[in-house]
Amino acid sequence: MSRSAKEGGAELLLTPELCLPGFHFFGHSGFSAQREAVEARIATIASEEGLALCVGYAERRHGARDFWNTAVLVDSAGQVRHRYRKHHLWGNEANLGIVASDEDLEVVELDFPGPPSPCRVRVGVLICYDVEFPEMGGN
């Protein structure tokens, strides 16, 4: 998917919420991969393709049995630039072992090489239902 996006001219690929392992699969089987391994693989793909990636995955909370619904933003050099954990759960998420985060929101700058010309973009991440809450909005 990332190679095809890059060949099509993309500089950033956004994946769906809980892309890893997939929302349906996660609901039945959980997800055993650790954050470090997941993010290392995403970083490798980003640097190999020269493509920034924002990938949703189920992040097991350290020392816990439950998960955060996380999106990690990796730049085209393979550096993790931002990790966002969903704040507002919807529907059955809590029954799947997902917990809400209360971390502060963050905005990061992401550089894109172009063409047509290099640019820097300010980026913030929200996941799904989070967009419905005014406190999640920016200034």
PDB file of C-alpha atoms in Angstrom:
ATOM      1  CA  MET A   1       0.000   0.000   0.000  1.00  0.00           C
ATOM      2  CA  SER A   2       2.783   2.477   0.881  1.00  0.00           C
ATOM      3  CA  ARG A   3       4.712   1.792  -2.313  1.00  0.00           C
ATOM      4  CA  SER A   4       1.622   2.282  -4.418  1.00  0.00           C
ATOM      5  CA  ALA A   5       0.838   5.549  -2.606  1.00  0.00           C
ATOM      6  CA  LYS A   6       4.382   6.844  -3.160  1.00  0.00           C
ATOM      7  CA  GLU A   7       4.330   5.844  -6.838  1.00  0.00           C
ATOM      8  CA  GLY A   8       1.041   7.747  -7.144  1.00  0.00           C
ATOM      9  CA  GLY A   9       2.716  10.916  -5.873  1.00  0.00           C
ATOM     10  CA  ALA A  10       1.664  10.841  -2.205  1.00  0.00           C
ATOM     11  CA  GLU A  11       3.935  12.308   0.465  1.00  0.00           C
ATOM     12  CA  LEU A  12       1.772  11.202   3.417  1.00  0.00           C
ATOM     13  CA  LEU A  13      -0.295   8.043   3.787  1.00  0.00           C
ATOM     14  CA  LEU A  14      -3.028   7.965   6.451  1.00  0.00           C
ATOM     15  CA  THR A  15      -4.395   4.579   7.445  1.00  0.00           C
ATOM     16  CA  PRO A  16      -7.718   3.801   9.132  1.00  0.00           C
ATOM     17  CA  GLU A  17      -8.264   3.621  12.863  1.00  0.00           C
ATOM     18  CA  LEU A  18      -6.866   0.356  14.278  1.00  0.00           C
ATOM     19  CA  CYS A  19      -5.439  -0.551  10.877  1.00  0.00           C
ATOM     20  CA  LEU A  20      -3.103  -2.863  12.780  1.00  0.00           C
ATOM     21  CA  PRO A  21      -4.385  -5.487  13.373  1.00  0.00           C
ATOM     22  CA  GLY A  22      -7.721  -4.380  11.874  1.00  0.00           C
ATOM     23  CA  PHE A  23     -10.755  -3.399  13.948  1.00  0.00           C
ATOM     24  CA  HIS A  24     -12.689  -6.622  13.277  1.00  0.00           C
ATOM     25  CA  PHE A  25      -9.717  -8.899  13.944  1.00  0.00           C
ATOM     26  CA  PHE A  26      -8.789  -6.978  17.091  1.00  0.00           C
ATOM     27  CA  GLY A  27     -12.310  -7.426  18.457  1.00  0.00           C
ATOM     28  CA  HIS A  28     -11.980 -11.197  18.204  1.00  0.00           C
ATOM     29  CA  SER A  29      -8.317 -11.850  18.925  1.00  0.00           C
ATOM     30  CA  GLY A  30      -6.693  -8.794  20.477  1.00  0.00           C
ATOM     31  CA  PHE A  31      -3.212  -7.838  19.339  1.00  0.00           C
ATOM     32  CA  SER A  32       0.009  -9.251  20.727  1.00  0.00           C
ATOM     33  CA  ALA A  33       2.619  -7.055  19.016  1.00  0.00           C
ATOM     34  CA  GLN A  34       4.470  -4.602  21.238  1.00  0.00           C
ATOM     35  CA  ARG A  35       4.641  -0.860  20.528  1.00  0.00           C
ATOM     36  CA  GLU A  36       8.372  -0.877  19.861  1.00  0.00           C
ATOM     37  CA  ALA A  37       8.112  -3.619  17.222  1.00  0.00           C
ATOM     38  CA  VAL A  38       5.076  -2.076  15.521  1.00  0.00           C
ATOM     39  CA  GLU A  39       6.580   1.400  15.356  1.00  0.00           C
ATOM     40  CA  ALA A  40       9.996   0.108  14.245  1.00  0.00           C
ATOM     41  CA  ARG A  41       8.374  -1.651  11.289  1.00  0.00           C
ATOM     42  CA  ILE A  42       6.328   1.433  10.388  1.00  0.00           C
ATOM     43  CA  ALA A  43       9.505   3.558  10.575  1.00  0.00           C
ATOM     44  CA  THR A  44      11.353   1.133   8.306  1.00  0.00           C
ATOM     45  CA  ILE A  45       8.597   1.245   5.707  1.00  0.00           C
ATOM     46  CA  ALA A  46       8.464   5.057   5.866  1.00  0.00           C
ATOM     47  CA  SER A  47      12.212   5.448   5.344  1.00  0.00           C
ATOM     48  CA  GLU A  48      12.419   2.785   2.624  1.00  0.00           C
ATOM     49  CA  GLU A  49       9.581   4.402   0.672  1.00  0.00           C
ATOM     50  CA  GLY A  50      10.477   8.013   1.488  1.00  0.00           C
ATOM     51  CA  LEU A  51       6.879   8.495   2.595  1.00  0.00           C
ATOM     52  CA  ALA A  52       5.441   9.919   5.819  1.00  0.00           C
ATOM     53  CA  LEU A  53       2.990   7.518   7.456  1.00  0.00           C
ATOM     54  CA  CYS A  54       0.224   7.973  10.007  1.00  0.00           C
ATOM     55  CA  VAL A  55      -0.796   4.477  11.079  1.00  0.00           C
ATOM     56  CA  GLY A  56      -3.550   3.481  13.491  1.00  0.00           C
ATOM     57  CA  TYR A  57      -2.865   0.515  15.743  1.00  0.00           C
ATOM     58  CA  ALA A  58      -3.802  -1.156  19.011  1.00  0.00           C
ATOM     59  CA  GLU A  59      -1.088  -0.192  21.502  1.00  0.00           C
ATOM     60  CA  ARG A  60      -0.908  -2.412  24.566  1.00  0.00           C
ATOM     61  CA  ARG A  61      -0.558  -0.255  27.666  1.00  0.00           C
ATOM     62  CA  HIS A  62       2.729  -0.957  29.451  1.00  0.00           C
ATOM     63  CA  GLY A  63       2.204  -3.525  32.185  1.00  0.00           C
ATOM     64  CA  ALA A  64      -1.551  -3.721  31.540  1.00  0.00           C
ATOM     65  CA  ARG A  65      -3.969  -6.032  29.771  1.00  0.00           C
ATOM     66  CA  ASP A  66      -5.799  -3.252  27.938  1.00  0.00           C
ATOM     67  CA  PHE A  67      -4.984  -1.080  24.938  1.00  0.00           C
ATOM     68  CA  TRP A  68      -4.955   2.446  23.647  1.00  0.00           C
ATOM     69  CA  ASN A  69      -6.373   3.185  20.208  1.00  0.00           C
ATOM     70  CA  THR A  70      -3.210   4.863  18.889  1.00  0.00           C
ATOM     71  CA  ALA A  71      -2.085   6.656  15.752  1.00  0.00           C
ATOM     72  CA  VAL A  72       1.639   7.095  15.198  1.00  0.00           C
ATOM     73  CA  LEU A  73       3.011   9.722  12.805  1.00  0.00           C
ATOM     74  CA  VAL A  74       6.368   8.876  11.243  1.00  0.00           C
ATOM     75  CA  ASP A  75       8.198  11.202   8.852  1.00  0.00           C
ATOM     76  CA  SER A  76       9.694  10.121   5.520  1.00  0.00           C
ATOM     77  CA  ALA A  77      13.099   9.608   7.185  1.00  0.00           C
ATOM     78  CA  GLY A  78      11.576   7.042   9.547  1.00  0.00           C
ATOM     79  CA  GLN A  79      11.495   9.207  12.688  1.00  0.00           C
ATOM     80  CA  VAL A  80       8.502   8.940  15.010  1.00  0.00           C
ATOM     81  CA  ARG A  81       7.221  12.508  15.214  1.00  0.00           C
ATOM     82  CA  HIS A  82       3.997  12.065  17.153  1.00  0.00           C
ATOM     83  CA  ARG A  83       1.976   9.441  18.968  1.00  0.00           C
ATOM     84  CA  TYR A  84      -1.677  10.169  19.617  1.00  0.00           C
ATOM     85  CA  ARG A  85      -3.978   8.040  21.764  1.00  0.00           C
ATOM     86  CA  LYS A  86      -7.743   8.354  21.326  1.00  0.00           C
ATOM     87  CA  HIS A  87      -9.533  10.333  24.053  1.00  0.00           C
ATOM     88  CA  HIS A  88     -13.235   9.602  23.470  1.00  0.00           C
ATOM     89  CA  LEU A  89     -14.410   6.026  23.056  1.00  0.00           C
ATOM     90  CA  TRP A  90     -17.413   5.144  20.952  1.00  0.00           C
ATOM     91  CA  GLY A  91     -19.796   2.227  21.129  1.00  0.00           C
ATOM     92  CA  ASN A  92     -18.242  -1.071  22.138  1.00  0.00           C
ATOM     93  CA  GLU A  93     -14.590   0.016  22.356  1.00  0.00           C
ATOM     94  CA  ALA A  94     -14.383  -0.260  26.151  1.00  0.00           C
ATOM     95  CA  ASN A  95     -15.735  -3.817  25.936  1.00  0.00           C
ATOM     96  CA  LEU A  96     -12.866  -4.640  23.567  1.00  0.00           C
ATOM     97  CA  GLY A  97     -10.305  -3.653  26.193  1.00  0.00           C
ATOM     98  CA  ILE A  98      -9.593  -0.171  24.830  1.00  0.00           C
ATOM     99  CA  VAL A  99      -9.169   2.666  27.309  1.00  0.00           C
ATOM    100  CA  ALA A 100      -9.330   6.410  26.744  1.00  0.00           C
ATOM    101  CA  SER A 101      -6.285   8.622  27.023  1.00  0.00           C
ATOM    102  CA  ASP A 102      -6.136  11.917  28.874  1.00  0.00           C
ATOM    103  CA  GLU A 103      -2.800  13.081  27.480  1.00  0.00           C
ATOM    104  CA  ASP A 104      -2.400  16.624  26.260  1.00  0.00           C
ATOM    105  CA  LEU A 105      -2.948  17.312  22.578  1.00  0.00           C
ATOM    106  CA  GLU A 106       0.109  18.100  20.508  1.00  0.00           C
ATOM    107  CA  VAL A 107       0.870  19.723  17.167  1.00  0.00           C
ATOM    108  CA  VAL A 108       4.101  18.874  15.341  1.00  0.00           C
ATOM    109  CA  GLU A 109       5.767  20.204  12.217  1.00  0.00           C
ATOM    110  CA  LEU A 110       6.351  17.808   9.369  1.00  0.00           C
ATOM    111  CA  ASP A 111       8.639  18.570   6.437  1.00  0.00           C
ATOM    112  CA  PHE A 112       7.769  17.466   2.919  1.00  0.00           C
ATOM    113  CA  PRO A 113      10.489  17.559   0.271  1.00  0.00           C
ATOM    114  CA  GLY A 114       8.203  18.216  -2.680  1.00  0.00           C
ATOM    115  CA  PRO A 115       8.017  18.557  -5.686  1.00  0.00           C
ATOM    116  CA  PRO A 116       6.934  21.073  -6.536  1.00  0.00           C
ATOM    117  CA  SER A 117       8.834  22.640  -3.630  1.00  0.00           C
ATOM    118  CA  PRO A 118       9.715  21.747  -0.049  1.00  0.00           C
ATOM    119  CA  CYS A 119       7.229  22.772   2.627  1.00  0.00           C
ATOM    120  CA  ARG A 120       6.634  22.481   6.349  1.00  0.00           C
ATOM    121  CA  VAL A 121       3.151  21.629   7.612  1.00  0.00           C
ATOM    122  CA  ARG A 122       1.762  21.803  11.146  1.00  0.00           C
ATOM    123  CA  VAL A 123       0.016  18.524  11.918  1.00  0.00           C
ATOM    124  CA  GLY A 124      -2.298  17.399  14.695  1.00  0.00           C
ATOM    125  CA  VAL A 125      -3.995  14.015  14.939  1.00  0.00           C
ATOM    126  CA  LEU A 126      -7.445  13.020  16.178  1.00  0.00           C
ATOM    127  CA  ILE A 127      -9.068   9.612  15.878  1.00  0.00           C
ATOM    128  CA  CYS A 128     -12.668   9.177  14.729  1.00  0.00           C
ATOM    129  CA  TYR A 129     -15.134  10.170  17.464  1.00  0.00           C
ATOM    130  CA  ASP A 130     -12.648  12.639  18.992  1.00  0.00           C
ATOM    131  CA  VAL A 131     -13.576  15.170  16.283  1.00  0.00           C
ATOM    132  CA  GLU A 132     -17.086  15.504  17.780  1.00  0.00           C
ATOM    133  CA  PHE A 133     -15.817  17.231  20.932  1.00  0.00           C
ATOM    134  CA  PRO A 134     -15.090  20.979  20.904  1.00  0.00           C
ATOM    135  CA  GLU A 135     -12.295  20.695  23.465  1.00  0.00           C
ATOM    136  CA  MET A 136     -10.343  18.686  20.916  1.00  0.00           C
ATOM    137  CA  GLY A 137     -10.354  21.617  18.472  1.00  0.00           C
ATOM    138  CA  GLY A 138      -7.409  23.898  17.979  1.00  0.00           C
ATOM    139  CA  ASN A 139      -6.953  27.608  18.106  1.00  0.00           C
TER     140      ASN A 139
END
